[in-house]
Structures are given as structure tokens and as C-alpha cells.
XYZ file of N, CA and C in Angstrom:
366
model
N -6.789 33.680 1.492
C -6.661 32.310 1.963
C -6.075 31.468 0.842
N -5.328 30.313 1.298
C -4.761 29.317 0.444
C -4.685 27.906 0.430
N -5.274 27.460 -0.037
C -5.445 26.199 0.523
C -3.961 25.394 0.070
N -3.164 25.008 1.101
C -2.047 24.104 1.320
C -1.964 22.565 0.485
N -3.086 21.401 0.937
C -2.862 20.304 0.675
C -4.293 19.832 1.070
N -4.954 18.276 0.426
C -5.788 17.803 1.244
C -5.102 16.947 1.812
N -6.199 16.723 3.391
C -4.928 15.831 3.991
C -5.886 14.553 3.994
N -6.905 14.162 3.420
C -7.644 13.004 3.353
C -8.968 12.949 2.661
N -9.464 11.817 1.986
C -10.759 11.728 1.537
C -11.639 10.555 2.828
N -12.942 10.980 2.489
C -13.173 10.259 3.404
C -14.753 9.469 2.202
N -14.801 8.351 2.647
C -15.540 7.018 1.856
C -16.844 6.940 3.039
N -17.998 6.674 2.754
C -18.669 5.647 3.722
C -18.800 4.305 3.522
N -19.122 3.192 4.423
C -19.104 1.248 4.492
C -20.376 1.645 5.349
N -20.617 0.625 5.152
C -21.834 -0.328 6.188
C -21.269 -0.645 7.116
N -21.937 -0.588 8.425
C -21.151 -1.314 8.837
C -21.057 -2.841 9.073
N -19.828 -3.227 10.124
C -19.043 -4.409 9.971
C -18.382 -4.694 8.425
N -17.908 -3.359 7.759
C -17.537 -3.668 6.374
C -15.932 -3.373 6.811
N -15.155 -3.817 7.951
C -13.596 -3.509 8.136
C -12.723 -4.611 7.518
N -13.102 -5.531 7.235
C -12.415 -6.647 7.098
C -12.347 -6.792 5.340
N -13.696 -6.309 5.030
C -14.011 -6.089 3.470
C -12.890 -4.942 2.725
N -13.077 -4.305 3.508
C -11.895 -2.727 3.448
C -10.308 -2.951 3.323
N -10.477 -3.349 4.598
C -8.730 -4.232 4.562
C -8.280 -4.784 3.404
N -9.508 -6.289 3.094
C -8.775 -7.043 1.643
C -8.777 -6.132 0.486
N -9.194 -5.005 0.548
C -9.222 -4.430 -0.666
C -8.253 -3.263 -1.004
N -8.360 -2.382 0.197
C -7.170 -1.274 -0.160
C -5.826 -1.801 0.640
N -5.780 -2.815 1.784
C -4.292 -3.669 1.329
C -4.140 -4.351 1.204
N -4.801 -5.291 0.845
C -4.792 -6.700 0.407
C -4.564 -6.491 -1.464
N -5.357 -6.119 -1.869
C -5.870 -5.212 -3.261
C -4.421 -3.891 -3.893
N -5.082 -2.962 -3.122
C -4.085 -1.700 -3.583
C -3.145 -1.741 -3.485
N -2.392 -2.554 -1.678
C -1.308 -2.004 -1.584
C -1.013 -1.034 -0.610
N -2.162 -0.736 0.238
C -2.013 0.759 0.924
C -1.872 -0.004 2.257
N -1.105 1.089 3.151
C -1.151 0.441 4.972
C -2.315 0.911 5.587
N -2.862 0.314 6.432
C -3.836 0.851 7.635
C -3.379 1.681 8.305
N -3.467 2.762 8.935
C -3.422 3.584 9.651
C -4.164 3.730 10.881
N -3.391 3.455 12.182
C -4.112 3.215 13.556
C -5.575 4.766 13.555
N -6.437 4.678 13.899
C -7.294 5.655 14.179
C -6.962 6.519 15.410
N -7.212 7.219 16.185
C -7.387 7.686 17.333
C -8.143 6.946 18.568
N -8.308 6.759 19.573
C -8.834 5.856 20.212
C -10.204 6.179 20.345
N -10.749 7.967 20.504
C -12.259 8.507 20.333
C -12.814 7.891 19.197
N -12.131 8.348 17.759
C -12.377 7.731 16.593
C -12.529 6.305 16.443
N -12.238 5.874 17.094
C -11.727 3.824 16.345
C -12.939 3.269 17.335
N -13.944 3.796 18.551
C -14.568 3.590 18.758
C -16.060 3.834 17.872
N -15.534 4.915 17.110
C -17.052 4.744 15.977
C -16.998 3.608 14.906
N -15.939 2.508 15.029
C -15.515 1.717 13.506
C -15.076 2.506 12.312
N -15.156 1.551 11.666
C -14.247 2.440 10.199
C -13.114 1.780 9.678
N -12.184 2.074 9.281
C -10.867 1.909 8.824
C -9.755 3.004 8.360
N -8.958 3.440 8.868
C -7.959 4.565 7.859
C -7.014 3.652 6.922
N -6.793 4.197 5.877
C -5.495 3.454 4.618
C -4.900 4.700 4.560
N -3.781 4.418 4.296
C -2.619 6.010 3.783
C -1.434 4.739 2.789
N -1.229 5.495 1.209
C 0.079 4.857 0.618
C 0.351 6.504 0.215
N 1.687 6.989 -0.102
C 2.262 7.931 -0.802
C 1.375 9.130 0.176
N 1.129 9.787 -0.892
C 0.662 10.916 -0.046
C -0.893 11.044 -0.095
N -1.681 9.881 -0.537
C -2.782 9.641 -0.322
C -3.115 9.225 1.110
N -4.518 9.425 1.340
C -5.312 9.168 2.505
C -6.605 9.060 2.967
N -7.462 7.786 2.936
C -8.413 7.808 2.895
C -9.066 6.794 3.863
N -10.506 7.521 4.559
C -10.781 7.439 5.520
C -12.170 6.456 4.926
N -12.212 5.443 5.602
C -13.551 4.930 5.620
C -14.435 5.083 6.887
N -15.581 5.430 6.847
C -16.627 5.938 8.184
C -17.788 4.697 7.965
N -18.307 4.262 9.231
C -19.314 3.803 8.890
C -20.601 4.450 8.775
N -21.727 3.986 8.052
C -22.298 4.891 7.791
C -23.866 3.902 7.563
N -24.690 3.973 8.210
C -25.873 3.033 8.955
C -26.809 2.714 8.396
N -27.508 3.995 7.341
C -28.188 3.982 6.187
C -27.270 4.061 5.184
N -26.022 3.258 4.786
C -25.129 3.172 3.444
C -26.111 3.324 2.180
N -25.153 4.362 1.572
C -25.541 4.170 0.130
C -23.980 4.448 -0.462
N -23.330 3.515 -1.723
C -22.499 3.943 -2.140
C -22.496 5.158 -3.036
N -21.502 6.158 -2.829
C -20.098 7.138 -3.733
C -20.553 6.723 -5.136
N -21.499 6.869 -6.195
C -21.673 6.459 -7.543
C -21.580 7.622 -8.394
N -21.153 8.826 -8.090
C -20.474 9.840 -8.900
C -19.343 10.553 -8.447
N -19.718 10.757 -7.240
C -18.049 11.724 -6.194
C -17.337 10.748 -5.722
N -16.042 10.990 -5.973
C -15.127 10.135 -5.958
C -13.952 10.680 -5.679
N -12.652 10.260 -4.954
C -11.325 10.523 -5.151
C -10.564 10.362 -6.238
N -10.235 11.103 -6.913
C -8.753 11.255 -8.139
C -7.723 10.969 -7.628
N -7.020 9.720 -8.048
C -6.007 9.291 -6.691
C -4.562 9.124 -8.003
N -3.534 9.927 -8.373
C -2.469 9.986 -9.633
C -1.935 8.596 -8.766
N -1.095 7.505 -9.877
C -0.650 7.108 -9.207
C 0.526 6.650 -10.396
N 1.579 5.954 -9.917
C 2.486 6.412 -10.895
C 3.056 4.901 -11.641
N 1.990 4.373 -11.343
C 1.764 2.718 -12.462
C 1.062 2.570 -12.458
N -0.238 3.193 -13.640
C -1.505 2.606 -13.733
C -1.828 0.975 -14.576
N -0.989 1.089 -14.694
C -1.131 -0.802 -15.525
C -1.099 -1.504 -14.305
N -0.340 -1.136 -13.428
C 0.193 -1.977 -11.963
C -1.447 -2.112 -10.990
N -1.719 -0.876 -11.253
C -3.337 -0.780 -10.374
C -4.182 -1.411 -11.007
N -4.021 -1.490 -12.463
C -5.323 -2.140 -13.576
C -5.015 -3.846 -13.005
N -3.573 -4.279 -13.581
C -3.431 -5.181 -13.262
C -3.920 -5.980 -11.468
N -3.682 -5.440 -10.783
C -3.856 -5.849 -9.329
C -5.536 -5.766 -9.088
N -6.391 -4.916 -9.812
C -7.552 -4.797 -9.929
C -8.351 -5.824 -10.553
N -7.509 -6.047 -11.671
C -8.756 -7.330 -12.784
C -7.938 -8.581 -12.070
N -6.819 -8.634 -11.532
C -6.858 -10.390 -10.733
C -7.471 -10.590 -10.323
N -7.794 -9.662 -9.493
C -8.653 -9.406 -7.775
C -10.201 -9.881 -8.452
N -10.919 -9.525 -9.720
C -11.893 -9.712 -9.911
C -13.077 -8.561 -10.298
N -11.665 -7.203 -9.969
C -12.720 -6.400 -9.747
C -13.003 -5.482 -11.680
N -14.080 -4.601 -11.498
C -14.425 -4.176 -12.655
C -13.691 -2.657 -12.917
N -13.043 -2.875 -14.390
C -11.853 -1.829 -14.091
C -12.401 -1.025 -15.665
N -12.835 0.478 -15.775
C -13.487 0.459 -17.040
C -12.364 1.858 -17.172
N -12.044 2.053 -18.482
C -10.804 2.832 -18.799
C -11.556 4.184 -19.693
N -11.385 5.551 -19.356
C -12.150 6.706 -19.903
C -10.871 7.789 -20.612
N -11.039 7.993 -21.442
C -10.625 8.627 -22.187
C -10.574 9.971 -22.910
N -11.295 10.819 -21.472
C -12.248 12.052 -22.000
C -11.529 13.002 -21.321
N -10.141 13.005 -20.077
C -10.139 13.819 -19.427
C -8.141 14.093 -20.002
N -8.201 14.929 -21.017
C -7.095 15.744 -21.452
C -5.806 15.674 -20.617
N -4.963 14.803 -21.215
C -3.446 14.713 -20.116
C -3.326 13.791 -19.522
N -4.466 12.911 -19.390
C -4.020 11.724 -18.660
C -5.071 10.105 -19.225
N -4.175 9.650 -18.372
C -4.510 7.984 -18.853
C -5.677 7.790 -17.641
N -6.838 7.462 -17.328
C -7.390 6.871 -16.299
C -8.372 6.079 -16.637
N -8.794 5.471 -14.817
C -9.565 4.434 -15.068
C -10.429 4.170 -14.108
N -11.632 3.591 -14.165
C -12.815 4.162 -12.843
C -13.028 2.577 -12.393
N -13.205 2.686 -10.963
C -13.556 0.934 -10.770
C -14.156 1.210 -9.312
N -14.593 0.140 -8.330
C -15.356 0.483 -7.421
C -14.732 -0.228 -5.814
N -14.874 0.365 -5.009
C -14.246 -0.446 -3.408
C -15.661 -1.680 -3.478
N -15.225 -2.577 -2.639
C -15.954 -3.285 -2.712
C -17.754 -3.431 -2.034
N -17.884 -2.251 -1.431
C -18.811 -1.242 -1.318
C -19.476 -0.645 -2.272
N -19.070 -0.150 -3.631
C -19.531 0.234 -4.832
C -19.247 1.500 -4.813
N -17.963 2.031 -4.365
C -18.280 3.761 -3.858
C -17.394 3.719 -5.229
N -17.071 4.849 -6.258
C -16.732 5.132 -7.633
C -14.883 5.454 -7.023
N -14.208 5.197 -7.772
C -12.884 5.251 -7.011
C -12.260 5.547 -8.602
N -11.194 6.823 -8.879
C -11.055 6.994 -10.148
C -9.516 6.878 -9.835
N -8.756 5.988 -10.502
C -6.949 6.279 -10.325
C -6.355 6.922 -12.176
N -5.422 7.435 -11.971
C -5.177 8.481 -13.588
C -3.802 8.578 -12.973
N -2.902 8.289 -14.211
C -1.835 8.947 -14.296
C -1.245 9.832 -15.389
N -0.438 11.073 -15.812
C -0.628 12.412 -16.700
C -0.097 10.987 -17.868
N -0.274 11.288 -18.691
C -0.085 10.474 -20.602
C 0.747 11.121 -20.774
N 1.903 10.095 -21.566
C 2.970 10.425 -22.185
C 2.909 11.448 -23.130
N 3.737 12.454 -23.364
C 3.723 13.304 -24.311
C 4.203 12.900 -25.353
């Protein structure tokens, strides 16, 4: 067996957290919404997709935020994400431990751990 590609991460919200979601991964990131399925979009939620990322928000009734598992999301201007992050308000903390790349850990507005890295100049 081989695994091909992932084709999405998936987040949990509280719910009625769609509107919170929106301002943040496109209002914030930059990313488009992505229509759901009509079975699906009846449970709430939100889909975002930019590049070849994709990530699914579910609601989720007893919420607890994502405070160690997280998506690794490369992206190919991390000053651009830092920057669009600390306008916004949000908390952007920069780690330095993971060999090859530049990254930086910050949170959806949910508190779920969200890590973006791009590879460091040689």
C-alpha cells in the first residue's frame, strides 16, 4: 500500500462557531470556503481549501480545543502569515527546534494549535 496525498485535516468548533471560522481562515488567512455537500452542511461546520491545503471544521458539542495535534500547513510566505496573524490580534509564537525550517505555532480562534513552517534558507 501507498499512501498518495492527504486530502484534508479536519478541526472541531462549538457550535454556532461558523461565522468565527469564516473571519479567521478568510477573513484572517486568506483561504476560500468550500460549499459542503448538502447531507454534510446539514450537520454545520465550515470547509476552507487555499493551495493544496484543506481543512474541515466539524462541530463538535462537548468542544475541547486541538492543544497538541495539529496541522503542518508549508506555506510559502511565512512573514506574510506572521504578519496577517499579529494585525488580526492573534498570538503568533516562533519555534526553532524542528531542522530545515522556519515555523510558527498560533491558534484558530477556537484555541485548536495550528502550526504554519516554511523549509529555511540554505
Amino acid at each position: 500500500m501507498t499512501f498518495d496525498r492527504l486530502h484534508h485535516m479536519q478541526l472541531a468548533m462549538p457550535p454556532d462557531g461558523e461565522q468565527a471560522a469564516r473571519a479567521f481562515f478568510v477573513g484572517i488567512l486568506g483561504m476560500v470556503e468550500v460549499d459542503k455537500p448538502p447531507v454534510l452542511a446539514a450537520r454545520g461546520g465550515a470547509w476552507f481549501r487555499a493551495g493544496g491545503v484543506e481543512l474541515h471544521l466539524g462541530i463538535e458539542d462537548d468542544f475541547r480545543p486541538a492543544r497538541k495535534g495539529h496541522p503542518g500547513i508549508v506555506v510559502t510566505d511565512l512573514d506574510d502569515v506572521v504578519q496577517r496573524l499579529s494585525e488580526a490580534g492573534q498570538d503568533v509564537r516562533w519555534d526553532t527546534d524542528f531542522p530545515g525550517f522556519q515555523r510558527v505555532y498560533a491558534h484558530d480562534p477556537f484555541g485548536n494549535r495550528l502550526e504554519f513552517l516554511h523549509p529555511a534558507s540554505r
